[in-house]
Coordinates of C-alpha atoms in Angstrom, one line a residue:
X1 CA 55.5 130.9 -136.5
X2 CA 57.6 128.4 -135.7
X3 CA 56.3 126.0 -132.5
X4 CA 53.1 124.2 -131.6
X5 CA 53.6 125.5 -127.7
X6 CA 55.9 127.3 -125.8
X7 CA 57.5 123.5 -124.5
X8 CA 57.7 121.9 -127.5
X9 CA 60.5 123.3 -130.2
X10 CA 59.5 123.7 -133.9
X11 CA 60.7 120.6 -136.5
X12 CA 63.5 121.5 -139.0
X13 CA 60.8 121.7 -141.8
X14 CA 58.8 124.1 -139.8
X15 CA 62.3 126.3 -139.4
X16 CA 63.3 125.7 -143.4
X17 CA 59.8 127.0 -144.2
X18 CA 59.9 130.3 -142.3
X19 CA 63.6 130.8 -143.4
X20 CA 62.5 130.4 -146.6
X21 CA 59.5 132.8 -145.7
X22 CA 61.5 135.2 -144.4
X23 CA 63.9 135.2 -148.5
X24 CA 61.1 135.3 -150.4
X25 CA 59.9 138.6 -148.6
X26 CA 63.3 140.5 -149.1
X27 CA 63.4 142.3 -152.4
X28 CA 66.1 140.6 -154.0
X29 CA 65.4 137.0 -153.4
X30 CA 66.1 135.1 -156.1
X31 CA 64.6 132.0 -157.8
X32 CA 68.1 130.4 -157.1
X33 CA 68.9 131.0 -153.5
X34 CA 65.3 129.4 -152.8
X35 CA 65.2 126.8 -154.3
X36 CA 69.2 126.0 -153.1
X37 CA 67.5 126.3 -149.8
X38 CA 64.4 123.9 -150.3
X39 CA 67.3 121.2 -151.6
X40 CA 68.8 121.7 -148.7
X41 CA 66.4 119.3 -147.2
X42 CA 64.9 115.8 -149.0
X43 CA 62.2 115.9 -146.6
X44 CA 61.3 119.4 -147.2
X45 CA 61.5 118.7 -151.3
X46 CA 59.3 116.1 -150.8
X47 CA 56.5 118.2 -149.6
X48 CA 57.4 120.8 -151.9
X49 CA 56.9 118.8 -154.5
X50 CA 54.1 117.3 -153.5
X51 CA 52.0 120.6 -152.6
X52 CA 53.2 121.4 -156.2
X53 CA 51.3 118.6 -157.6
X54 CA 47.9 118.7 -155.3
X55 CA 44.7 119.6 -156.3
X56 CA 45.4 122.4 -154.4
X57 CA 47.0 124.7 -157.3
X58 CA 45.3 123.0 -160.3
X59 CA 48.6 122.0 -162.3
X60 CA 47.8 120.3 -165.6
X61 CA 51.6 119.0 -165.9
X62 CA 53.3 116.8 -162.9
X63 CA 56.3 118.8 -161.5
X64 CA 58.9 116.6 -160.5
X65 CA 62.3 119.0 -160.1
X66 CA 62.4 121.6 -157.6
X67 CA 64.1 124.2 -159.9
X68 CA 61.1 123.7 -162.2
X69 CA 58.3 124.0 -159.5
X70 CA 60.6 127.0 -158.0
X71 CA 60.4 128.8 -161.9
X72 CA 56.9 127.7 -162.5
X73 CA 55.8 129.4 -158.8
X74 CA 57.7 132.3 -158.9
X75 CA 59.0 133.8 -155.8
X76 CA 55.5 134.8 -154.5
X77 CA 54.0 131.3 -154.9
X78 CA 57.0 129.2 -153.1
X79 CA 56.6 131.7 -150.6
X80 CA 53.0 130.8 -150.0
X81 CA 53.7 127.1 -150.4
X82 CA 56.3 127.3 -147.3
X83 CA 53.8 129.7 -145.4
X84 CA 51.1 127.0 -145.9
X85 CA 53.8 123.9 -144.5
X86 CA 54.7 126.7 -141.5
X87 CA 51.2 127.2 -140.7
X88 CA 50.0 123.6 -140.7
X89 CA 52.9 122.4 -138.7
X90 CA 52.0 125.0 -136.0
X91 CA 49.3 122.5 -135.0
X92 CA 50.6 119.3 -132.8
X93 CA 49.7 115.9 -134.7
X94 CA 47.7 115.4 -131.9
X95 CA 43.9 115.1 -131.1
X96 CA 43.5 118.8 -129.6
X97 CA 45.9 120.2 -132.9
X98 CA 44.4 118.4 -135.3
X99 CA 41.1 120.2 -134.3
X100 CA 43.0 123.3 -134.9
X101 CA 44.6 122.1 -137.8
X102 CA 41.1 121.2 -139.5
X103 CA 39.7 125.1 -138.6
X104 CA 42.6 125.9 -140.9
X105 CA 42.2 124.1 -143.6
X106 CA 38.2 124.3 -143.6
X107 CA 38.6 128.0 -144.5
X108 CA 41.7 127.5 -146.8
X109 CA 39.5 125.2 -149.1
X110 CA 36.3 127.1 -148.6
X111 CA 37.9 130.8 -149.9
X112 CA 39.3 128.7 -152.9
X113 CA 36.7 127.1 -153.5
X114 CA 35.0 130.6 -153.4
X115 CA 37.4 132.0 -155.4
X116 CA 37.6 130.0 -158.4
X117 CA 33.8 130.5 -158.3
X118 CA 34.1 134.7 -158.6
X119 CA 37.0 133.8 -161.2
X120 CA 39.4 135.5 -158.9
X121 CA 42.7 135.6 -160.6
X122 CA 45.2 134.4 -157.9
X123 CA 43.5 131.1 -156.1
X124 CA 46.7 130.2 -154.8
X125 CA 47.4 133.6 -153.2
X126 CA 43.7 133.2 -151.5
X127 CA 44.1 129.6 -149.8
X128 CA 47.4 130.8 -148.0
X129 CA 45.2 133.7 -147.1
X130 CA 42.2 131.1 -145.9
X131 CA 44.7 129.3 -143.9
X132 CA 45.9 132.4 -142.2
X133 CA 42.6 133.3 -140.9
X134 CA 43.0 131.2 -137.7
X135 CA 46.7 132.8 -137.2
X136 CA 45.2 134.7 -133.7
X137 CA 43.7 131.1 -132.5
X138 CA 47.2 129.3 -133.7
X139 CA 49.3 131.7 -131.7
X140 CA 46.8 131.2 -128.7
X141 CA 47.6 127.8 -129.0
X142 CA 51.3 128.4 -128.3
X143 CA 50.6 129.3 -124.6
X144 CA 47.9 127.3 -123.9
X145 CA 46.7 124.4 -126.4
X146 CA 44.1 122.9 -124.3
X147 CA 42.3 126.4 -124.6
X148 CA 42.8 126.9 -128.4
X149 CA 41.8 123.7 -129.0
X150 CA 38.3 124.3 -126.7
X151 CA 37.7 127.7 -128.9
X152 CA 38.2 126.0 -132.3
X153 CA 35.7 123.0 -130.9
X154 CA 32.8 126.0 -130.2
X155 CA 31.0 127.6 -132.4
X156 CA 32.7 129.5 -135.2
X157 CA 31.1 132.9 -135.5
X158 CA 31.2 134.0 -131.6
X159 CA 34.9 133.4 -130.8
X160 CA 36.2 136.6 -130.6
X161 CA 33.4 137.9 -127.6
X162 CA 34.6 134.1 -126.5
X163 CA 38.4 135.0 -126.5
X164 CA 37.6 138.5 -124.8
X165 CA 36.2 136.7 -122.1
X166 CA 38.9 134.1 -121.3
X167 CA 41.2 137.3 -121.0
X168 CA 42.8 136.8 -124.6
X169 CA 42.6 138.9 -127.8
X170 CA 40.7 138.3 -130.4
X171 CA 42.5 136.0 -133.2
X172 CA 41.1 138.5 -135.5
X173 CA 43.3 141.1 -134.0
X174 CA 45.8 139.2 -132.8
X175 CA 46.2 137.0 -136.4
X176 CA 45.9 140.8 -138.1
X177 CA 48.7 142.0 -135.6
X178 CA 51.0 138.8 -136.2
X179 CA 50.5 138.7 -140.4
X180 CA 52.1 142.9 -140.1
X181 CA 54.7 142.2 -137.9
X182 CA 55.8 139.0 -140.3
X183 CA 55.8 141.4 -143.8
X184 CA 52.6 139.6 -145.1
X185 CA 50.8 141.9 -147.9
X186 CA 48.8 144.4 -146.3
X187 CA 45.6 142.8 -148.3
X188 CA 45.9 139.7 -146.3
X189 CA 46.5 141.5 -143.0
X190 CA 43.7 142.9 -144.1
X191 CA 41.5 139.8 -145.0
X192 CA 41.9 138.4 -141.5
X193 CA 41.5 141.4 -139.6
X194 CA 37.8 141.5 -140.8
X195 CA 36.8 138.0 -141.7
X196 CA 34.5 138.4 -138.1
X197 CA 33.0 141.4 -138.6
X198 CA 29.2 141.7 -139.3
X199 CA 29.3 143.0 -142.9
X200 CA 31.2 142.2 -145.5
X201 CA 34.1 144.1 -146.4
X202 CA 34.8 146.5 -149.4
X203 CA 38.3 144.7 -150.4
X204 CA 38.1 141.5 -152.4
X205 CA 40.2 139.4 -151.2
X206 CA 38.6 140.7 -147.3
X207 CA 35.4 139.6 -148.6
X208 CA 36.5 136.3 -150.0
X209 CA 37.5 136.0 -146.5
X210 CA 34.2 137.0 -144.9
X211 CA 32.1 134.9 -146.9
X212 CA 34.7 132.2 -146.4
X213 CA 34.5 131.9 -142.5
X214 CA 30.7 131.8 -142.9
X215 CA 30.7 128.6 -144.9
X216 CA 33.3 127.1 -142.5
X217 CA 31.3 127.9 -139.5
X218 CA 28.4 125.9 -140.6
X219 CA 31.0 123.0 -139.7
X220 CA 31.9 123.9 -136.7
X221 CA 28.8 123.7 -134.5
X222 CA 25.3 125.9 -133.9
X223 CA 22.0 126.0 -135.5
X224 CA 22.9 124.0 -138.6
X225 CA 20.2 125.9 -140.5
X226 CA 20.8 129.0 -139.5
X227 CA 24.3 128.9 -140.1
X228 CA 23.2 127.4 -143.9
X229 CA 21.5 130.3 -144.4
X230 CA 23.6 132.9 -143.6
X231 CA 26.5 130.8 -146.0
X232 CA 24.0 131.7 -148.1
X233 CA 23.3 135.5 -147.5
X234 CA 27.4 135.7 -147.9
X235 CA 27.2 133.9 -151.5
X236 CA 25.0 136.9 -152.4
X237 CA 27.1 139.5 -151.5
X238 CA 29.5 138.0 -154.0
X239 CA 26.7 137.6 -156.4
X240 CA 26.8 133.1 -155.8
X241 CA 23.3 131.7 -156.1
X242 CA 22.4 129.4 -153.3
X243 CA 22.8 126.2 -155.8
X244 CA 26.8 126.7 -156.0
X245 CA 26.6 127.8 -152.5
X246 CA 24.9 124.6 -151.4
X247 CA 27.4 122.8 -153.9
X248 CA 30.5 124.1 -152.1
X249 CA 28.8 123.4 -149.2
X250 CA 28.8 119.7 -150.0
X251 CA 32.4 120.1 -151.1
X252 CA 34.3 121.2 -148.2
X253 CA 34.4 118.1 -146.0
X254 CA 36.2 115.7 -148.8
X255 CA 38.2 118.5 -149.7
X256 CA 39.5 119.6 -146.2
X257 CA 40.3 115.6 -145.7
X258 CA 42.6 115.4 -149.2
X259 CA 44.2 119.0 -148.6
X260 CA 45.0 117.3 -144.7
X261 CA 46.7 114.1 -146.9
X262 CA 48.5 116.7 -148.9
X263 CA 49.7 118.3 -146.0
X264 CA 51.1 114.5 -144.7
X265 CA 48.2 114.5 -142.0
X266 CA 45.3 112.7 -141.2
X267 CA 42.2 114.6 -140.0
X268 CA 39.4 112.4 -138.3
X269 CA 36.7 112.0 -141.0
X270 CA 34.5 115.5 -141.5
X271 CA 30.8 115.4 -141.0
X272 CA 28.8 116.1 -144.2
X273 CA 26.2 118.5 -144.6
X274 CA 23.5 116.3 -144.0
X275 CA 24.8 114.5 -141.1
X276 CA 25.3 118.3 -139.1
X277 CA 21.3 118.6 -140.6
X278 CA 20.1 115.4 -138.6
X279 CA 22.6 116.5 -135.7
X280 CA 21.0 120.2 -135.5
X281 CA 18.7 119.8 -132.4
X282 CA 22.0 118.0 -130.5
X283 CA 24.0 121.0 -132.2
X284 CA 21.6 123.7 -130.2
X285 CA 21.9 122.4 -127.2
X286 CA 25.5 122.4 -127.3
X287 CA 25.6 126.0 -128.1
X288 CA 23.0 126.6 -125.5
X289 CA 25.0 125.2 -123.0
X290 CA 28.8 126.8 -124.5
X291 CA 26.4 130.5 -124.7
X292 CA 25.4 129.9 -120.9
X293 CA 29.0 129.5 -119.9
X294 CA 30.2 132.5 -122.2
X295 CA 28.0 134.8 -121.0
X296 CA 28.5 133.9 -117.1
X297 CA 32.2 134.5 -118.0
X298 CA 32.0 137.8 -120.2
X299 CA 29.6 139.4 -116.3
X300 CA 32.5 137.9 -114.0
X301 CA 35.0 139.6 -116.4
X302 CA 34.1 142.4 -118.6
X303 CA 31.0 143.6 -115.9
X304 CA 32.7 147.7 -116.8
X305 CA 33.7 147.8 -119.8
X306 CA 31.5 149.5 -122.1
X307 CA 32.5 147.7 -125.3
X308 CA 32.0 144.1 -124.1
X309 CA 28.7 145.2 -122.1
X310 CA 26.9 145.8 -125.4
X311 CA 28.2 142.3 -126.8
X312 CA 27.0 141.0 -123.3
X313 CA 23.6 142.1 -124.3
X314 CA 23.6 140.5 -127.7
X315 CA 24.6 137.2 -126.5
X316 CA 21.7 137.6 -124.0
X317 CA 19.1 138.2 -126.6
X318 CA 20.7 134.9 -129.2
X319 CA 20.7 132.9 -126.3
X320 CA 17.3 133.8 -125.2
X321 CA 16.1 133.1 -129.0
X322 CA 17.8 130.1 -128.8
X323 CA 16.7 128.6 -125.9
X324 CA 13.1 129.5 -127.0
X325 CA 12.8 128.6 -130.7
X326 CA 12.9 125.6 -132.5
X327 CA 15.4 125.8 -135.2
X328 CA 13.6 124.1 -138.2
X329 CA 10.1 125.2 -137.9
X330 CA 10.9 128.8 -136.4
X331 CA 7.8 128.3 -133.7
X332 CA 8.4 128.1 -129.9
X333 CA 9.9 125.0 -128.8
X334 CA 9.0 123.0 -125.8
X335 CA 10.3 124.8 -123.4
X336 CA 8.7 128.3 -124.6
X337 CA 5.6 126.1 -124.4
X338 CA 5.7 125.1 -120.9
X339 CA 6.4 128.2 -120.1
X340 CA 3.7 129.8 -121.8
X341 CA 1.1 127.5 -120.3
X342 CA 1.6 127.7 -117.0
X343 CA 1.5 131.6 -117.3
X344 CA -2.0 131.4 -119.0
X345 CA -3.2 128.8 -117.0
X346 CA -2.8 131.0 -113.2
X347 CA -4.0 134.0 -115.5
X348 CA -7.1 131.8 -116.3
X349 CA -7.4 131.1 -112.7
X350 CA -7.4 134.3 -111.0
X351 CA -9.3 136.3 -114.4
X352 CA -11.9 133.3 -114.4
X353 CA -11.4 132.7 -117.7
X354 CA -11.5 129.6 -119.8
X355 CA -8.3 127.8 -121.4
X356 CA -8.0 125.8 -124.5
X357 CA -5.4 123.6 -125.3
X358 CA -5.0 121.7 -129.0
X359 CA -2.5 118.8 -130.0
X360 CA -1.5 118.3 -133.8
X361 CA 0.1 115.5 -134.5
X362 CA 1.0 115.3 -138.8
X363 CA -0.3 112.1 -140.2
X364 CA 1.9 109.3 -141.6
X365 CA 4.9 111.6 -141.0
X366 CA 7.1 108.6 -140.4
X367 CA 6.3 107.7 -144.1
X368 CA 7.6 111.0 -145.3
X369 CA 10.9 110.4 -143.8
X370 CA 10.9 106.7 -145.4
X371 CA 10.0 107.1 -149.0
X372 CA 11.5 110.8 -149.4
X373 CA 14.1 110.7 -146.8
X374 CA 14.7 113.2 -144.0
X375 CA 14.9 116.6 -145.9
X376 CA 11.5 116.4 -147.3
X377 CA 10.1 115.6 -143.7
X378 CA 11.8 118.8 -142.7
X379 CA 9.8 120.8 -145.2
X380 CA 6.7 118.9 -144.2
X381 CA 7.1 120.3 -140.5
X382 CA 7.9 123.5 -141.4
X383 CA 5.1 123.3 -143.7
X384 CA 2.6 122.7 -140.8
X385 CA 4.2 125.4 -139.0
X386 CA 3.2 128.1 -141.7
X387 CA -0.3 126.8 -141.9
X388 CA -0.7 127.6 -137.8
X389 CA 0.9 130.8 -138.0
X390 CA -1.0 131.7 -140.8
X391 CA -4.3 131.1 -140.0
X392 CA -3.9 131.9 -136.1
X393 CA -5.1 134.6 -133.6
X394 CA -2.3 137.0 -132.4
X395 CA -3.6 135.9 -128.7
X396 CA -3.3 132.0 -129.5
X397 CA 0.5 130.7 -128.8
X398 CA 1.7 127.6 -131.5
X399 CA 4.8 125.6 -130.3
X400 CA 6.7 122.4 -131.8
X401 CA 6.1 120.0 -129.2
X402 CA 8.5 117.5 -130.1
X403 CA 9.0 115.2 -133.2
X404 CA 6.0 115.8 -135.4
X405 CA 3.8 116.8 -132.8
X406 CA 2.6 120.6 -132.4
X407 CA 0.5 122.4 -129.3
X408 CA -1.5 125.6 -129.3
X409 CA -2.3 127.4 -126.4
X410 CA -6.1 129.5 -126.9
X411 CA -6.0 131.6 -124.3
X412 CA -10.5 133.0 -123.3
X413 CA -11.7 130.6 -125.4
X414 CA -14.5 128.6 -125.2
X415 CA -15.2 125.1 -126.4
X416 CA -17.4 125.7 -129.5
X417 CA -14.8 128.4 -130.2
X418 CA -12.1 126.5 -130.3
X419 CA -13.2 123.4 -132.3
X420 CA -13.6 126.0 -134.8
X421 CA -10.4 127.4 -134.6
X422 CA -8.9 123.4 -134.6
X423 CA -11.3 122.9 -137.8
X424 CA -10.2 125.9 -139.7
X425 CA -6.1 124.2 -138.5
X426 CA -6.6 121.0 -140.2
X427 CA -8.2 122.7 -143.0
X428 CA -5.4 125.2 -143.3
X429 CA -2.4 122.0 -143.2
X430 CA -4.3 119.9 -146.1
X431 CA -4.3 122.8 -148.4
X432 CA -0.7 123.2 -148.0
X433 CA 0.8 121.3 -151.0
X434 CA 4.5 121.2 -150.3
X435 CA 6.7 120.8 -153.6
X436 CA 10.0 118.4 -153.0
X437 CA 11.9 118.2 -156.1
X438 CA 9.1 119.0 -158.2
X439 CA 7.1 116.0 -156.5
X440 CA 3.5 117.3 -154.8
X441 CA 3.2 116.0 -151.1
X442 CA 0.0 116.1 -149.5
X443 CA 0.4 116.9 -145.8
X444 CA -3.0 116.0 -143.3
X445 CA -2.9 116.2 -139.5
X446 CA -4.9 114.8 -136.8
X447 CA -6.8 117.2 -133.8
X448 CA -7.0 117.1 -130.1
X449 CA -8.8 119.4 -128.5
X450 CA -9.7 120.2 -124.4
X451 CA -11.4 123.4 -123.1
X452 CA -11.4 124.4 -119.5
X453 CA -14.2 126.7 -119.3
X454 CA -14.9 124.7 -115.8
X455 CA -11.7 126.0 -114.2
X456 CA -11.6 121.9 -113.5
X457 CA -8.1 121.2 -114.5
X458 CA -5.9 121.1 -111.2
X459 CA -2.6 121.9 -113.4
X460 CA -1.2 122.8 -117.2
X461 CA -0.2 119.1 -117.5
X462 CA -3.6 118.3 -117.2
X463 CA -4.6 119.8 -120.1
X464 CA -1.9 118.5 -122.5
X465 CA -2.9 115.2 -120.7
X466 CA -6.4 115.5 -121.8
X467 CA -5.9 117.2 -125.3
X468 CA -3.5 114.3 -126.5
X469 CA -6.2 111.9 -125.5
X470 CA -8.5 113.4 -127.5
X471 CA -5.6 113.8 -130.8
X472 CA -5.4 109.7 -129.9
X473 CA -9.1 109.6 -130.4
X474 CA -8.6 111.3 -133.6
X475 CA -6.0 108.9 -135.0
X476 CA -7.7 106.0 -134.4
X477 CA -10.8 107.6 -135.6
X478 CA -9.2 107.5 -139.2
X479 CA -7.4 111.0 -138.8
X480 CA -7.6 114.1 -140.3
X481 CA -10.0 114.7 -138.4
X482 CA -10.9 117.2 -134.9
X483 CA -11.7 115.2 -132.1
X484 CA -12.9 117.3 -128.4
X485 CA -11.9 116.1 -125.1
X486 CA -14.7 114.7 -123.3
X487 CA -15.4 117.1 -120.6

């Protein structure tokens, strides 16, 4: 651990800290020899020092002499405090390391932060472990930085099958591999060998580190509330409600920036929790687009191998989810609608049958979002969406169309039936009382609502065309209200 690539040559701090690594590991290192070693070098004091007295280890007392710090640490602790200057310096103070750098230190803060939460009794001992957890994707970084730096930039949870398919190991593996072959404890070998698999570990501190990646990787891109969720789900498992979930949640930015300054680096400012929330429809197509590449690579490359094939198949089926849900309301998105549509409408055509088609559209949304602000508009969406699946037929198709717009798809239905069914819609979204912060919102939508029993229609667009005519009429009627297409 002691470069940033194979042309660059480590600094003479990031050489003092793995020399002092490598004494505090052999079994009669004393306090003495270390800290005559740390004095060796002002710089290297300095940030000694100033580690000491971060937030970082929760010191009541400022430490200001380096014998002191060295007695008050212990062995074990100066060891992790030069580990942690090693491991930070392995990322280039530039653009691509600093991506790298803030991977590291995402997790660092978020298994401490999860830590002193369970009560764990060695928080220091756990935030060296946090910041080893990207050890594979550091060392990957060493041989190509450009790469690393593309990995740590997608999305957190699907970087191993990622790795596999650029021809690398997995940094679980490979950080696993490296943490043995340097003398780390066996626990935190341990801790990032599993911090990617799918359930949680038996060990402590390897569970710390599973639930730990999971609230990082709602930083680092995806299906924002997907990725909240299963933060979440991992809280459970180490028996965290969602509140102090959600609170670490809001935590980790502002802590992963001041750990950077303790460090003596400056990170580009970290996006919040709800800036990644108003970002999570941009945030999907990313991974869309980063899943389509993946999965192009892992049939060019790993088209035998057994192993990989079956990951190959799972990455299928997300993307397909994906590409075909909408993330907030859990409905078919846009695409799954146009889709659907033109299926039923050449069924229609060659069965003879008729096609209904109705346009929602939720009333004074945009004053939702104004007075209450953009998380109760959220639950006012997926509040619509509950009342359609609730009170639909397993043959009619709901979709989020777009903003605050929904489309259902009524496939051998006739006109009379389907005002019905739009009736028994609207009636089902006003009864939906939806509670934000113990405040009742009332939620109302507005009908539109063409039948082609006529086989008239010369396309699927036509339809959409002439039911959001008729949910036009039904706004400017007064809304809440059904409003028919004029056939």
């Amino acid at each position: 651990m002691t470069g940033h690539t194979d042309s660059q040559t480590s600094s003479p701090i990031s050489a003092l800290a793995v020399q002092i690594v490598s004494a505090a590991m052999q079994p009669d290192c004393s306090l003495p020899y270390v800290a005559g070693l740390i004095q060796s070098d002002p710089a290297f004091t300095v940030r000694v020092l100033s580690l000491v007295n971060s937030p970082l280890l929760l010191r009541r007392s400022k430490v200001t002499d380096i014998r002191r710090a060295c007695a008050v640490l212990g062995v074990r602790g100066i060891r992790n405090l030069a580990l942690n200057i090693a491991v930070t310096d392995m990322a280039p103070d530039t653009p691509e390391g600093r991506q790298l750098l803030a991977c590291c230190l995402r997790r660092a803060v978020a298994i401490a932060q999860l830590a002193h939460a369970v009560h764990y009794p060695d928080e220091s001992e756990v935030f060296t472990t946090g910041l080893l957890l990207e050890l594979g994707l550091l060392s990957h970084a060493r041989t190509d930085l450009s790469r690393a730096a593309a990995l740590a930039a997608s999305p957190a949870l699907h970087r191993p099958t990622q790795e596999r398919a650029e021809g690398w190991m997995a940094h679980p593996e490979k950080g696993a591999r490296l943490a043995r072959e340097y003398g780390m404890p066996q626990a935190t070998a341990l801790a990032i060998e599993c911090h990617h698999q799918l359930e949680p570990p038996e060990d402590k501190l390897a569970r710390l580190s599973w639930a730990a990646e999971r609230l990082a990787a709602v930083f680092e891109g995806g299906p924002t509330h997907k990725l909240r969720a299963q933060a979440i789900e991992a809280g459970v498992h180490l028996a965290l409600d969602e509140q102090i979930i959600e609170e670490l949640l809001n935590s980790i930015p502002i802590k992963v920036e001041e750990c950077a300054r303790d460090f003596e680096r400056t990170l580009r400012p970290q996006a919040n929790l709800e800036d990644l929330i108003k970002d999570a429809a941009e945030e999907l197509f990313q991974l869309n687009v980063q899943y389509e590449g993946a999965v192009r690579r892992l049939e060019r490359l790993l088209e035998e191998k057994e192993v990989l094939a079956t990951e190959l198949r799972r990455a299928n089926q997300v993307l397909k989810t994906m590409a075909l849900s909408d993330a907030l309301t859990k409905l078919p998105n846009k695409r799954a609608l146009d889709e659907t549509i033109t299926r039923e409408f050449e069924r229609s055509r060659k069965r003879g049958l008729p096609l209904a088609v109705a346009m929602i559209d939720v009333d004074h949304f945009k004053a939702f979002n104004d007075t209450h602000g953009h998380q109760a508009g959220d639950l006012v969406l997926s509040s619509v969406a509950a009342a359609l699946k609730d009170h639909l037929r397993k043959s009619d198709f709901p979709a989020r169309f777009g903003g605050e717009e929904f489309c259902v798809i009524m496939p051998n239905t006739e006109a009379k039936e389907a005002a019905r069914l739009a009736e028994e819609m609207r009636e089902a979204i006003e009864a939906k009382v939806v509670d934000y912060h113990g405040e009742p919102l009332r939620v109302t939508a507005s009908l539109g609502v063409t039948c082609d029993s006529r086989l008239a229609a010369e396309n699927p667009e036509e339809l959409i065309e002439n039911a959001d005519r008729a949910l036009y009429a039904a706004k400017n009627a007064g809304r809440n209200r059904v409003e028919m297409a004029k056939s």
